[in-house]
mmCIF file of C-alpha atoms and ligand atoms in Angstrom:
data_model
loop_
_atom_site.group_PDB
_atom_site.id
_atom_site.type_symbol
_atom_site.label_atom_id
_atom_site.label_comp_id
_atom_site.label_asym_id
_atom_site.label_seq_id
_atom_site.Cartn_x
_atom_site.Cartn_y
_atom_site.Cartn_z
ATOM 1 C CA MET A 26 -8.302 -173.284 -212.308
ATOM 2 C CA LYS A 27 -7.456 -176.608 -213.900
ATOM 3 C CA HIS A 28 -9.848 -178.306 -216.300
ATOM 4 C CA PRO A 29 -8.416 -181.735 -217.201
ATOM 5 C CA VAL A 30 -11.220 -182.276 -219.714
ATOM 6 C CA GLN A 31 -11.954 -179.121 -221.637
ATOM 7 C CA VAL A 32 -15.668 -178.773 -222.173
ATOM 8 C CA ARG A 33 -16.958 -175.628 -223.733
ATOM 9 C CA PRO A 34 -20.713 -175.046 -223.694
ATOM 10 C CA GLU A 35 -20.815 -175.125 -227.517
ATOM 11 C CA ASP A 36 -19.345 -178.659 -227.549
ATOM 12 C CA ARG A 37 -22.502 -180.027 -226.085
ATOM 13 C CA SER A 38 -24.435 -179.633 -229.310
ATOM 14 C CA LEU A 39 -21.901 -181.687 -231.255
ATOM 15 C CA SER A 40 -22.474 -185.226 -232.452
ATOM 16 C CA PRO A 41 -20.496 -187.988 -230.693
ATOM 17 C CA GLN A 42 -17.751 -187.569 -233.289
ATOM 18 C CA GLY A 43 -17.794 -183.774 -233.052
ATOM 19 C CA GLN A 44 -18.634 -181.376 -235.851
ATOM 20 C CA HIS A 45 -15.058 -181.327 -237.095
ATOM 21 C CA GLY A 46 -14.355 -185.011 -236.695
ATOM 22 C CA ASN A 47 -12.882 -184.605 -233.183
ATOM 23 C CA PRO A 48 -14.141 -187.478 -231.071
ATOM 24 C CA SER A 49 -16.077 -186.250 -228.022
ATOM 25 C CA PRO A 50 -14.890 -187.943 -224.852
ATOM 26 C CA GLU A 51 -17.001 -190.941 -223.855
ATOM 27 C CA PRO A 52 -18.610 -190.669 -220.406
ATOM 28 C CA LYS A 53 -17.267 -193.071 -217.805
ATOM 29 C CA PRO A 54 -19.633 -195.768 -216.491
ATOM 30 C CA PRO A 55 -22.060 -194.313 -213.923
ATOM 31 C CA LEU A 56 -20.624 -194.032 -210.430
ATOM 32 C CA CYS A 57 -24.090 -194.098 -208.844
ATOM 33 C CA ASP A 58 -27.665 -193.058 -209.566
ATOM 34 C CA PHE A 59 -28.856 -189.526 -208.917
ATOM 35 C CA LEU A 60 -31.562 -191.134 -206.783
ATOM 36 C CA ASP A 61 -31.544 -194.887 -206.217
ATOM 37 C CA LEU A 62 -35.107 -195.932 -205.535
ATOM 38 C CA LYS A 63 -34.271 -199.552 -206.343
ATOM 39 C CA ALA A 64 -31.837 -199.585 -203.420
ATOM 40 C CA GLN A 65 -34.556 -198.133 -201.196
ATOM 41 C CA PHE A 66 -37.074 -200.724 -202.398
ATOM 42 C CA ALA A 67 -34.643 -203.544 -201.627
ATOM 43 C CA THR A 68 -34.794 -202.549 -197.946
ATOM 44 C CA ILE A 69 -38.619 -202.576 -197.755
ATOM 45 C CA ARG A 70 -39.592 -205.052 -200.450
ATOM 46 C CA GLU A 71 -41.416 -207.530 -198.214
ATOM 47 C CA GLU A 72 -43.447 -204.926 -196.331
ATOM 48 C CA VAL A 73 -44.432 -203.125 -199.526
ATOM 49 C CA MET A 74 -45.356 -206.279 -201.413
ATOM 50 C CA GLU A 75 -47.441 -207.432 -198.470
ATOM 51 C CA ALA A 76 -49.308 -204.094 -198.451
ATOM 52 C CA VAL A 77 -49.821 -204.154 -202.220
ATOM 53 C CA THR A 78 -51.094 -207.726 -202.039
ATOM 54 C CA ARG A 79 -53.498 -206.748 -199.254
ATOM 55 C CA VAL A 80 -55.058 -204.058 -201.462
ATOM 56 C CA MET A 81 -55.123 -206.291 -204.533
ATOM 57 C CA GLU A 82 -56.867 -209.026 -202.589
ATOM 58 C CA SER A 83 -59.418 -206.563 -201.239
ATOM 59 C CA GLN A 84 -59.991 -205.081 -204.717
ATOM 60 C CA LEU A 85 -60.887 -201.852 -202.921
ATOM 61 C CA PHE A 86 -58.984 -199.233 -204.860
ATOM 62 C CA ILE A 87 -60.916 -196.030 -204.230
ATOM 63 C CA MET A 88 -60.774 -194.390 -200.795
ATOM 64 C CA GLY A 89 -61.426 -196.847 -197.958
ATOM 65 C CA SER A 90 -59.355 -197.779 -194.933
ATOM 66 C CA GLU A 91 -55.858 -197.444 -196.453
ATOM 67 C CA VAL A 92 -56.463 -193.806 -197.364
ATOM 68 C CA ARG A 93 -58.139 -193.052 -194.046
ATOM 69 C CA LEU A 94 -55.351 -194.667 -192.055
ATOM 70 C CA LEU A 95 -52.624 -192.891 -194.018
ATOM 71 C CA GLU A 96 -54.391 -189.573 -193.399
ATOM 72 C CA GLU A 97 -54.598 -190.338 -189.679
ATOM 73 C CA GLU A 98 -51.003 -191.522 -189.453
ATOM 74 C CA ILE A 99 -49.594 -188.500 -191.276
ATOM 75 C CA ALA A 100 -51.738 -186.110 -189.216
ATOM 76 C CA THR A 101 -50.417 -187.743 -186.028
ATOM 77 C CA GLN A 102 -46.811 -187.767 -187.204
ATOM 78 C CA LEU A 103 -46.873 -184.111 -188.298
ATOM 79 C CA GLY A 104 -48.982 -182.924 -185.380
ATOM 80 C CA ALA A 105 -51.705 -181.672 -187.737
ATOM 81 C CA LYS A 106 -55.415 -181.760 -186.894
ATOM 82 C CA HIS A 107 -56.566 -182.863 -190.340
ATOM 83 C CA ALA A 108 -54.899 -184.519 -193.332
ATOM 84 C CA ILE A 109 -56.636 -184.991 -196.669
ATOM 85 C CA GLY A 110 -55.157 -187.207 -199.369
ATOM 86 C CA CYS A 111 -55.438 -186.138 -203.004
ATOM 87 C CA ALA A 112 -54.097 -187.058 -206.421
ATOM 88 C CA SER A 113 -50.860 -185.017 -206.477
ATOM 89 C CA GLY A 114 -48.925 -182.184 -204.899
ATOM 90 C CA THR A 115 -50.179 -179.957 -207.693
ATOM 91 C CA ASP A 116 -53.760 -180.812 -206.790
ATOM 92 C CA ALA A 117 -52.999 -180.196 -203.102
ATOM 93 C CA LEU A 118 -52.126 -176.597 -204.024
ATOM 94 C CA ILE A 119 -55.086 -176.192 -206.385
ATOM 95 C CA LEU A 120 -57.612 -177.649 -203.927
ATOM 96 C CA SER A 121 -56.253 -175.451 -201.116
ATOM 97 C CA LEU A 122 -56.652 -172.291 -203.177
ATOM 98 C CA LEU A 123 -60.167 -173.355 -204.201
ATOM 99 C CA ALA A 124 -61.104 -174.183 -200.602
ATOM 100 C CA ALA A 125 -59.890 -170.725 -199.552
ATOM 101 C CA GLY A 126 -62.149 -169.177 -202.189
ATOM 102 C CA VAL A 127 -59.257 -167.748 -204.210
ATOM 103 C CA GLY A 128 -60.155 -167.316 -207.874
ATOM 104 C CA PRO A 129 -60.215 -165.023 -210.895
ATOM 105 C CA GLY A 130 -59.381 -161.410 -210.045
ATOM 106 C CA ASP A 131 -57.363 -162.462 -206.998
ATOM 107 C CA GLU A 132 -53.601 -162.380 -206.701
ATOM 108 C CA VAL A 133 -51.267 -164.655 -204.750
ATOM 109 C CA ILE A 134 -47.693 -163.882 -203.708
ATOM 110 C CA THR A 135 -45.138 -166.600 -204.328
ATOM 111 C CA THR A 136 -41.569 -167.329 -205.409
ATOM 112 C CA PRO A 137 -40.391 -167.552 -209.026
ATOM 113 C CA PHE A 138 -37.745 -170.150 -208.039
ATOM 114 C CA SER A 139 -39.650 -173.391 -207.618
ATOM 115 C CA PHE A 140 -41.167 -176.241 -209.563
ATOM 116 C CA VAL A 141 -43.724 -174.867 -212.001
ATOM 117 C CA ALA A 142 -46.662 -176.297 -210.024
ATOM 118 C CA THR A 143 -46.265 -173.606 -207.365
ATOM 119 C CA ALA A 144 -47.220 -170.621 -209.506
ATOM 120 C CA GLY A 145 -48.958 -172.927 -211.961
ATOM 121 C CA SER A 146 -51.608 -173.844 -209.409
ATOM 122 C CA ILE A 147 -52.354 -170.150 -208.839
ATOM 123 C CA ALA A 148 -52.675 -169.429 -212.560
ATOM 124 C CA TRP A 149 -54.656 -172.635 -213.159
ATOM 125 C CA ILE A 150 -57.514 -171.515 -210.902
ATOM 126 C CA GLY A 151 -57.605 -168.147 -212.676
ATOM 127 C CA ALA A 152 -55.737 -166.048 -210.103
ATOM 128 C CA LYS A 153 -52.504 -164.183 -210.791
ATOM 129 C CA PRO A 154 -49.149 -165.187 -209.306
ATOM 130 C CA ILE A 155 -47.272 -162.152 -207.985
ATOM 131 C CA PHE A 156 -43.611 -163.030 -207.703
ATOM 132 C CA VAL A 157 -41.244 -161.856 -204.999
ATOM 133 C CA ASP A 158 -37.523 -162.517 -205.376
ATOM 134 C CA ILE A 159 -35.687 -165.088 -203.272
ATOM 135 C CA ASP A 160 -33.139 -164.726 -200.514
ATOM 136 C CA PRO A 161 -29.919 -165.796 -202.293
ATOM 137 C CA GLU A 162 -28.681 -167.582 -199.154
ATOM 138 C CA THR A 163 -31.660 -169.878 -198.674
ATOM 139 C CA TYR A 164 -33.271 -169.859 -202.167
ATOM 140 C CA ASN A 165 -36.614 -169.367 -200.410
ATOM 141 C CA ILE A 166 -38.866 -166.345 -200.871
ATOM 142 C CA ASP A 167 -37.316 -163.216 -199.307
ATOM 143 C CA SER A 168 -39.807 -162.486 -196.560
ATOM 144 C CA ALA A 169 -38.485 -158.917 -196.185
ATOM 145 C CA LYS A 170 -39.724 -158.135 -199.709
ATOM 146 C CA ILE A 171 -43.256 -159.469 -199.303
ATOM 147 C CA ALA A 172 -44.844 -156.474 -197.544
ATOM 148 C CA SER A 173 -44.172 -154.118 -200.446
ATOM 149 C CA ALA A 174 -45.840 -156.557 -202.879
ATOM 150 C CA ILE A 175 -49.137 -156.601 -200.970
ATOM 151 C CA THR A 176 -51.992 -154.781 -202.706
ATOM 152 C CA ALA A 177 -55.773 -154.899 -202.274
ATOM 153 C CA LYS A 178 -55.929 -157.773 -204.774
ATOM 154 C CA ILE A 179 -53.599 -160.063 -202.831
ATOM 155 C CA ARG A 180 -55.564 -162.871 -201.167
ATOM 156 C CA ALA A 181 -52.855 -165.332 -200.212
ATOM 157 C CA ILE A 182 -49.148 -166.027 -199.783
ATOM 158 C CA MET A 183 -47.674 -169.315 -200.989
ATOM 159 C CA PRO A 184 -44.186 -169.837 -199.552
ATOM 160 C CA VAL A 185 -42.223 -172.890 -200.718
ATOM 161 C CA HIS A 186 -39.896 -174.842 -198.427
ATOM 162 C CA LEU A 187 -37.475 -175.341 -201.287
ATOM 163 C CA PHE A 188 -35.139 -178.345 -201.360
ATOM 164 C CA GLY A 189 -36.416 -179.270 -197.867
ATOM 165 C CA LEU A 190 -35.444 -176.067 -196.041
ATOM 166 C CA PRO A 191 -38.309 -174.285 -194.253
ATOM 167 C CA ALA A 192 -39.117 -170.803 -195.555
ATOM 168 C CA ASP A 193 -38.771 -167.848 -193.195
ATOM 169 C CA LEU A 194 -42.273 -168.384 -191.823
ATOM 170 C CA ASP A 195 -42.497 -166.037 -188.816
ATOM 171 C CA PRO A 196 -42.610 -162.773 -190.790
ATOM 172 C CA ILE A 197 -44.857 -164.371 -193.422
ATOM 173 C CA LEU A 198 -47.385 -165.537 -190.823
ATOM 174 C CA HIS A 199 -47.203 -162.178 -189.078
ATOM 175 C CA LEU A 200 -47.926 -160.285 -192.318
ATOM 176 C CA ALA A 201 -50.700 -162.675 -193.272
ATOM 177 C CA LYS A 202 -52.394 -162.169 -189.932
ATOM 178 C CA ALA A 203 -52.081 -158.384 -190.113
ATOM 179 C CA LYS A 204 -53.432 -158.248 -193.684
ATOM 180 C CA ASN A 205 -55.938 -161.086 -193.373
ATOM 181 C CA LEU A 206 -54.274 -163.242 -196.027
ATOM 182 C CA VAL A 207 -54.440 -166.990 -196.469
ATOM 183 C CA VAL A 208 -51.149 -168.910 -196.194
ATOM 184 C CA VAL A 209 -50.723 -171.975 -198.404
ATOM 185 C CA GLU A 210 -47.452 -173.706 -197.559
ATOM 186 C CA ASP A 211 -45.940 -175.544 -200.511
ATOM 187 C CA ALA A 212 -44.238 -178.270 -198.492
ATOM 188 C CA ALA A 213 -43.954 -180.652 -201.454
ATOM 189 C CA GLN A 214 -40.193 -181.032 -200.919
ATOM 190 C CA ALA A 215 -40.148 -180.749 -197.158
ATOM 191 C CA ILE A 216 -42.150 -183.441 -195.387
ATOM 192 C CA GLY A 217 -40.658 -183.882 -191.911
ATOM 193 C CA ALA A 218 -38.809 -180.546 -191.904
ATOM 194 C CA ARG A 219 -39.214 -178.562 -188.695
ATOM 195 C CA TYR A 220 -39.410 -174.848 -188.066
ATOM 196 C CA HIS A 221 -38.989 -174.008 -184.397
ATOM 197 C CA ASP A 222 -40.519 -177.082 -182.803
ATOM 198 C CA ARG A 223 -43.210 -177.849 -185.353
ATOM 199 C CA TYR A 224 -43.375 -179.557 -188.705
ATOM 200 C CA VAL A 225 -43.792 -177.472 -191.840
ATOM 201 C CA GLY A 226 -47.259 -177.691 -193.288
ATOM 202 C CA THR A 227 -48.842 -177.038 -189.885
ATOM 203 C CA PHE A 228 -48.199 -173.282 -189.782
ATOM 204 C CA GLY A 229 -50.302 -171.930 -192.628
ATOM 205 C CA ASP A 230 -53.998 -172.400 -193.344
ATOM 206 C CA PHE A 231 -52.949 -175.264 -195.615
ATOM 207 C CA GLY A 232 -49.858 -177.471 -195.855
ATOM 208 C CA CYS A 233 -49.425 -179.088 -199.270
ATOM 209 C CA PHE A 234 -47.370 -182.242 -199.772
ATOM 210 C CA SER A 235 -46.388 -184.293 -202.812
ATOM 211 C CA PHE A 236 -45.757 -188.032 -202.913
ATOM 212 C CA PHE A 237 -44.078 -187.865 -206.329
ATOM 213 C CA PRO A 238 -41.603 -190.781 -206.252
ATOM 214 C CA SER A 239 -38.507 -188.567 -205.853
ATOM 215 C CA LYS A 240 -39.852 -186.803 -202.777
ATOM 216 C CA ASN A 241 -38.595 -187.756 -199.305
ATOM 217 C CA LEU A 242 -41.832 -189.713 -198.880
ATOM 218 C CA GLY A 243 -42.481 -190.931 -202.405
ATOM 219 C CA GLY A 244 -45.239 -193.229 -203.624
ATOM 220 C CA ALA A 245 -45.347 -195.742 -206.445
ATOM 221 C CA GLY A 246 -46.803 -193.055 -208.701
ATOM 222 C CA ASP A 247 -48.489 -189.716 -208.135
ATOM 223 C CA GLY A 248 -50.110 -188.634 -204.893
ATOM 224 C CA GLY A 249 -50.518 -185.659 -202.613
ATOM 225 C CA LEU A 250 -51.934 -184.542 -199.285
ATOM 226 C CA ILE A 251 -53.131 -181.392 -197.563
ATOM 227 C CA THR A 252 -52.950 -180.641 -193.857
ATOM 228 C CA THR A 253 -55.088 -178.062 -192.111
ATOM 229 C CA GLU A 254 -55.995 -177.113 -188.564
ATOM 230 C CA ASN A 255 -59.432 -175.877 -189.583
ATOM 231 C CA ALA A 256 -62.388 -178.310 -189.481
ATOM 232 C CA ALA A 257 -64.443 -176.302 -192.001
ATOM 233 C CA LEU A 258 -61.558 -176.279 -194.495
ATOM 234 C CA ASP A 259 -61.039 -179.992 -193.915
ATOM 235 C CA GLU A 260 -64.661 -180.655 -194.831
ATOM 236 C CA ARG A 261 -64.452 -178.402 -197.877
ATOM 237 C CA LEU A 262 -61.299 -180.090 -199.140
ATOM 238 C CA ARG A 263 -62.899 -183.524 -198.761
ATOM 239 C CA LEU A 264 -65.837 -182.317 -200.836
ATOM 240 C CA LEU A 265 -63.685 -180.694 -203.503
ATOM 241 C CA ARG A 266 -61.582 -183.823 -204.091
ATOM 242 C CA MET A 267 -64.751 -185.953 -204.628
ATOM 243 C CA HIS A 268 -66.886 -183.972 -207.048
ATOM 244 C CA GLY A 269 -68.438 -182.037 -204.162
ATOM 245 C CA SER A 270 -70.064 -185.164 -202.839
ATOM 246 C CA LYS A 271 -70.471 -186.585 -199.344
ATOM 247 C CA THR A 272 -73.351 -188.858 -200.276
ATOM 248 C CA LYS A 273 -73.265 -190.880 -203.479
ATOM 249 C CA TYR A 274 -74.704 -188.967 -206.453
ATOM 250 C CA HIS A 275 -75.518 -185.935 -204.346
ATOM 251 C CA HIS A 276 -73.250 -182.976 -205.158
ATOM 252 C CA ASP A 277 -73.232 -180.027 -202.781
ATOM 253 C CA VAL A 278 -70.558 -177.998 -204.533
ATOM 254 C CA LEU A 279 -68.654 -178.187 -207.781
ATOM 255 C CA GLY A 280 -65.602 -180.341 -207.228
ATOM 256 C CA THR A 281 -63.293 -182.609 -209.130
ATOM 257 C CA ASN A 282 -61.802 -186.097 -208.997
ATOM 258 C CA SER A 283 -58.584 -185.797 -207.036
ATOM 259 C CA ARG A 284 -58.424 -188.837 -204.788
ATOM 260 C CA LEU A 285 -55.349 -190.599 -203.491
ATOM 261 C CA ASP A 286 -55.377 -194.231 -204.689
ATOM 262 C CA ALA A 287 -55.711 -196.917 -202.023
ATOM 263 C CA LEU A 288 -52.672 -198.669 -203.528
ATOM 264 C CA GLN A 289 -50.607 -195.506 -203.120
ATOM 265 C CA ALA A 290 -51.865 -195.030 -199.577
ATOM 266 C CA ALA A 291 -50.908 -198.610 -198.663
ATOM 267 C CA VAL A 292 -47.368 -198.159 -200.023
ATOM 268 C CA LEU A 293 -47.021 -194.749 -198.368
ATOM 269 C CA ARG A 294 -48.127 -196.135 -194.991
ATOM 270 C CA ILE A 295 -45.187 -198.538 -195.118
ATOM 271 C CA LYS A 296 -42.756 -195.873 -196.229
ATOM 272 C CA LEU A 297 -43.976 -193.390 -193.614
ATOM 273 C CA ARG A 298 -42.601 -195.715 -190.901
ATOM 274 C CA HIS A 299 -39.141 -195.281 -192.412
ATOM 275 C CA LEU A 300 -39.305 -191.550 -193.086
ATOM 276 C CA ALA A 301 -37.604 -190.363 -189.898
ATOM 277 C CA GLY A 302 -34.676 -192.741 -190.451
ATOM 278 C CA TRP A 303 -34.378 -191.772 -194.112
ATOM 279 C CA THR A 304 -34.395 -188.091 -193.169
ATOM 280 C CA LYS A 305 -31.502 -188.711 -190.777
ATOM 281 C CA GLY A 306 -29.706 -190.509 -193.613
ATOM 282 C CA ARG A 307 -30.124 -187.498 -195.905
ATOM 283 C CA GLN A 308 -28.953 -185.117 -193.189
ATOM 284 C CA ALA A 309 -25.891 -187.266 -192.462
ATOM 285 C CA ARG A 310 -24.961 -187.248 -196.145
ATOM 286 C CA ALA A 311 -25.368 -183.482 -196.347
ATOM 287 C CA GLN A 312 -23.081 -183.158 -193.343
ATOM 288 C CA ARG A 313 -20.551 -185.502 -194.960
ATOM 289 C CA TYR A 314 -20.546 -183.373 -198.137
ATOM 290 C CA ARG A 315 -19.794 -180.309 -196.001
ATOM 291 C CA GLN A 316 -16.759 -182.064 -194.498
ATOM 292 C CA LEU A 317 -15.556 -183.358 -197.860
ATOM 293 C CA PHE A 318 -15.875 -179.958 -199.578
ATOM 294 C CA ALA A 319 -13.966 -178.304 -196.730
ATOM 295 C CA GLU A 320 -11.231 -180.968 -196.799
ATOM 296 C CA ALA A 321 -10.871 -180.515 -200.574
ATOM 297 C CA ASN A 322 -10.453 -176.741 -200.146
ATOM 298 C CA LEU A 323 -13.446 -176.106 -202.362
ATOM 299 C CA LEU A 324 -15.327 -173.616 -200.232
ATOM 300 C CA GLN A 325 -14.095 -170.619 -202.240
ATOM 301 C CA GLN A 326 -15.146 -172.083 -205.582
ATOM 302 C CA VAL A 327 -18.380 -173.772 -204.558
ATOM 303 C CA LYS A 328 -21.111 -172.379 -202.358
ATOM 304 C CA LEU A 329 -22.799 -175.070 -200.277
ATOM 305 C CA PRO A 330 -26.393 -174.890 -199.042
ATOM 306 C CA ALA A 331 -26.562 -172.381 -196.177
ATOM 307 C CA ILE A 332 -26.231 -173.999 -192.756
ATOM 308 C CA PRO A 333 -29.665 -173.355 -191.306
ATOM 309 C CA PRO A 334 -29.999 -171.633 -187.926
ATOM 310 C CA PRO A 335 -31.113 -174.007 -185.161
ATOM 311 C CA GLN A 336 -34.810 -173.161 -185.508
ATOM 312 C CA TYR A 337 -34.787 -174.553 -189.079
ATOM 313 C CA GLU A 338 -34.466 -178.259 -189.771
ATOM 314 C CA HIS A 339 -33.437 -179.016 -193.358
ATOM 315 C CA VAL A 340 -34.508 -182.414 -194.731
ATOM 316 C CA TYR A 341 -32.375 -182.216 -197.897
ATOM 317 C CA ASN A 342 -34.728 -183.328 -200.611
ATOM 318 C CA GLN A 343 -31.923 -181.774 -202.626
ATOM 319 C CA PHE A 344 -28.340 -180.808 -201.861
ATOM 320 C CA SER A 345 -27.752 -177.983 -204.334
ATOM 321 C CA ILE A 346 -24.310 -176.463 -204.618
ATOM 322 C CA ARG A 347 -23.731 -173.228 -206.456
ATOM 323 C CA CYS A 348 -20.932 -172.058 -208.732
ATOM 324 C CA ARG A 349 -20.351 -169.718 -211.670
ATOM 325 C CA GLU A 350 -19.044 -172.500 -213.958
ATOM 326 C CA ARG A 351 -22.114 -174.642 -213.317
ATOM 327 C CA ASP A 352 -22.654 -175.877 -216.886
ATOM 328 C CA ALA A 353 -18.995 -176.748 -217.481
ATOM 329 C CA LEU A 354 -18.802 -178.487 -214.098
ATOM 330 C CA ARG A 355 -21.951 -180.447 -214.854
ATOM 331 C CA GLU A 356 -20.532 -181.620 -218.166
ATOM 332 C CA PHE A 357 -17.227 -182.524 -216.513
ATOM 333 C CA LEU A 358 -19.107 -184.595 -213.934
ATOM 334 C CA ARG A 359 -21.259 -186.226 -216.598
ATOM 335 C CA LEU A 360 -18.116 -187.400 -218.381
ATOM 336 C CA ALA A 361 -16.819 -188.679 -215.049
ATOM 337 C CA GLY A 362 -20.011 -190.769 -214.677
ATOM 338 C CA ILE A 363 -21.468 -188.564 -211.948
ATOM 339 C CA PRO A 364 -25.165 -187.719 -212.277
ATOM 340 C CA THR A 365 -26.405 -184.257 -211.321
ATOM 341 C CA GLU A 366 -29.625 -182.292 -211.851
ATOM 342 C CA ILE A 367 -30.558 -178.647 -212.123
ATOM 343 C CA TYR A 368 -33.453 -177.431 -210.008
ATOM 344 C CA TYR A 369 -34.438 -175.189 -211.776
ATOM 345 C CA PRO A 370 -32.747 -174.101 -214.992
ATOM 346 C CA ARG A 371 -35.363 -171.424 -215.738
ATOM 347 C CA THR A 372 -37.350 -169.370 -213.256
ATOM 348 C CA ILE A 373 -41.122 -169.587 -213.482
ATOM 349 C CA HIS A 374 -41.588 -165.937 -214.501
ATOM 350 C CA LEU A 375 -39.446 -166.551 -217.593
ATOM 351 C CA GLN A 376 -41.275 -169.717 -218.693
ATOM 352 C CA PRO A 377 -43.219 -169.343 -221.953
ATOM 353 C CA ALA A 378 -46.387 -170.544 -220.190
ATOM 354 C CA PHE A 379 -46.276 -167.463 -217.955
ATOM 355 C CA GLU A 380 -45.433 -164.936 -220.657
ATOM 356 C CA HIS A 381 -48.947 -163.476 -220.465
ATOM 357 C CA LEU A 382 -48.182 -162.226 -216.947
ATOM 358 C CA GLY A 383 -45.814 -159.698 -218.502
ATOM 359 C CA TYR A 384 -42.726 -160.392 -216.388
ATOM 360 C CA GLY A 385 -39.309 -160.025 -217.989
ATOM 361 C CA ALA A 386 -35.662 -160.931 -217.495
ATOM 362 C CA GLY A 387 -33.918 -158.964 -214.761
ATOM 363 C CA GLN A 388 -36.981 -158.516 -212.547
ATOM 364 C CA PHE A 389 -35.978 -161.149 -209.985
ATOM 365 C CA PRO A 390 -32.185 -161.084 -210.171
ATOM 366 C CA HIS A 391 -31.484 -163.437 -207.266
ATOM 367 C CA ALA A 392 -33.808 -166.122 -208.614
ATOM 368 C CA GLU A 393 -32.475 -165.696 -212.143
ATOM 369 C CA ALA A 394 -28.843 -165.927 -211.004
ATOM 370 C CA ALA A 395 -29.608 -169.021 -208.925
ATOM 371 C CA SER A 396 -31.189 -170.715 -211.948
ATOM 372 C CA GLN A 397 -27.880 -170.243 -213.817
ATOM 373 C CA GLU A 398 -25.634 -171.443 -211.004
ATOM 374 C CA VAL A 399 -27.245 -174.189 -208.883
ATOM 375 C CA LEU A 400 -26.369 -177.850 -209.304
ATOM 376 C CA ALA A 401 -27.956 -180.653 -207.298
ATOM 377 C CA LEU A 402 -25.732 -183.555 -206.233
ATOM 378 C CA PRO A 403 -26.976 -187.029 -205.319
ATOM 379 C CA VAL A 404 -28.232 -187.077 -201.703
ATOM 380 C CA TYR A 405 -30.246 -190.020 -200.419
ATOM 381 C CA PRO A 406 -29.988 -192.448 -197.538
ATOM 382 C CA GLU A 407 -28.547 -195.298 -199.620
ATOM 383 C CA LEU A 408 -25.794 -193.125 -201.167
ATOM 384 C CA GLN A 409 -22.464 -194.640 -200.222
ATOM 385 C CA GLU A 410 -19.686 -192.804 -198.474
ATOM 386 C CA ALA A 411 -17.266 -193.827 -201.246
ATOM 387 C CA HIS A 412 -19.593 -192.282 -203.832
ATOM 388 C CA GLN A 413 -19.690 -188.985 -201.972
ATOM 389 C CA ALA A 414 -15.903 -188.977 -201.720
ATOM 390 C CA ALA A 415 -15.592 -189.692 -205.461
ATOM 391 C CA ILE A 416 -18.080 -186.931 -206.319
ATOM 392 C CA VAL A 417 -16.190 -184.323 -204.304
ATOM 393 C CA ALA A 418 -12.838 -185.604 -205.636
ATOM 394 C CA ALA A 419 -14.115 -185.078 -209.194
ATOM 395 C CA ILE A 420 -15.219 -181.539 -208.345
ATOM 396 C CA ALA A 421 -11.794 -180.914 -206.793
ATOM 397 C CA GLU A 422 -10.221 -182.219 -209.977
ATOM 398 C CA PHE A 423 -12.328 -179.828 -212.043
ATOM 399 C CA TYR A 424 -11.146 -176.903 -209.961
ATOM 400 C CA GLY A 425 -7.604 -178.191 -209.547
ATOM 401 C CA THR A 426 -7.756 -177.937 -205.777
ATOM 402 C CA ARG A 427 -6.633 -181.524 -205.323
ATOM 403 C CA GLN A 428 -4.769 -183.858 -207.603
ATOM 404 C CA PRO A 429 -6.738 -186.968 -208.564
HETATM 405 C C1 PLP B 24 -42.134 -177.280 -204.809
HETATM 406 C C2 PLP B 24 -43.112 -178.194 -205.487
HETATM 407 N N1 PLP B 24 -44.400 -177.846 -205.535
HETATM 408 C C3 PLP B 24 -45.314 -178.636 -206.092
HETATM 409 C C4 PLP B 24 -44.975 -179.857 -206.643
HETATM 410 C C5 PLP B 24 -46.035 -180.650 -207.337
HETATM 411 O O1 PLP B 24 -46.150 -181.940 -206.873
HETATM 412 P P1 PLP B 24 -46.671 -183.125 -207.830
HETATM 413 O O2 PLP B 24 -45.578 -183.451 -208.771
HETATM 414 O O3 PLP B 24 -46.971 -184.228 -206.874
HETATM 415 O O4 PLP B 24 -47.893 -182.624 -208.518
HETATM 416 C C6 PLP B 24 -43.640 -180.271 -206.599
HETATM 417 C C7 PLP B 24 -43.167 -181.583 -207.086
HETATM 418 O O5 PLP B 24 -43.182 -182.103 -208.067
HETATM 419 C C8 PLP B 24 -42.682 -179.417 -206.023
HETATM 420 O O6 PLP B 24 -41.390 -179.767 -205.983
#
């Protein structure tokens, strides 16, 4: 293996001049952004500004027609009966658990390899997250291990469609039905992904989405949405997000303030029209990476995201490669001006905030190994072909599989 720039992990703590006076190499100018939302905005500027102006001129910022129309449009696009906007993806999970009546004393099965909000939402409402290790091929919860984690205290299963790849839903739904458990799909990273012939978020009792700006459908700030097929749950969710109120100053149940802003809804309505095209753009770039990695003879050194079987449609919110030398490769790429991210460098069960649950290192070996080895590369519709080629060429240079 050839490393043209030697970067040892300990070098990273050095000052720019190095502890012993050795100058650290200067990073090259950035090749591209990890995610270029400015480039996306340039393609929709007029439509978005028109929508923002419409809301500003109306001065109607709370609920109203923009939120209602977004809910209707997303429900139609996903083939869901009901869609309920809320303040964030985190709140979508919290409100779903509350609507299902999950609370203190209850336990919920989920994955330790996700953004913290997944298990965080369970702990936040006073229930206990019960972790099940991931399938190392897909990074999603290993559905074959769920049955043995079910006890009398388990009330729900929360699978995550991580990086945009649907979780193995059939066995999860089958188990949930047999054991009378609620299914809360964390689809925050997977809007538009299909499993069999349906969109994720429409399989469980609840589908939870995030409009965090870096998501495939990202707002101009925070936002979230829940889908459900059940009219009673729809009504309950609408109450919970508005202080338990249907009529002004009359509060049927204890709720909270978790509304989606009208401004966000207006922007998201514009962006929703582009989502299918953007998803195709992400998928095309993922496919291009696969070709480039193969052409550079890198498939031994670098594991690419598993090619999903035909019943799974991956929407590539992230394109995470995997390799043993992850940290050294990341530093090499940083010096080459190539941005990368790590989703996620520490599993949830090993986060200090979850220490009280009593989990320890070694309990979920596949998730823990993934957290040490995954590296997300830029993948977005505006990413240029030349950038992808340069990214893979730099990785080939790191491994010495191709001369620069
Ligand atoms: C898997 C997952 N779940 C939940 C969330 C929470 O969403 P939000 O940031 O909108 O609260 C996110 C995103 O940030 C996520 O990636």
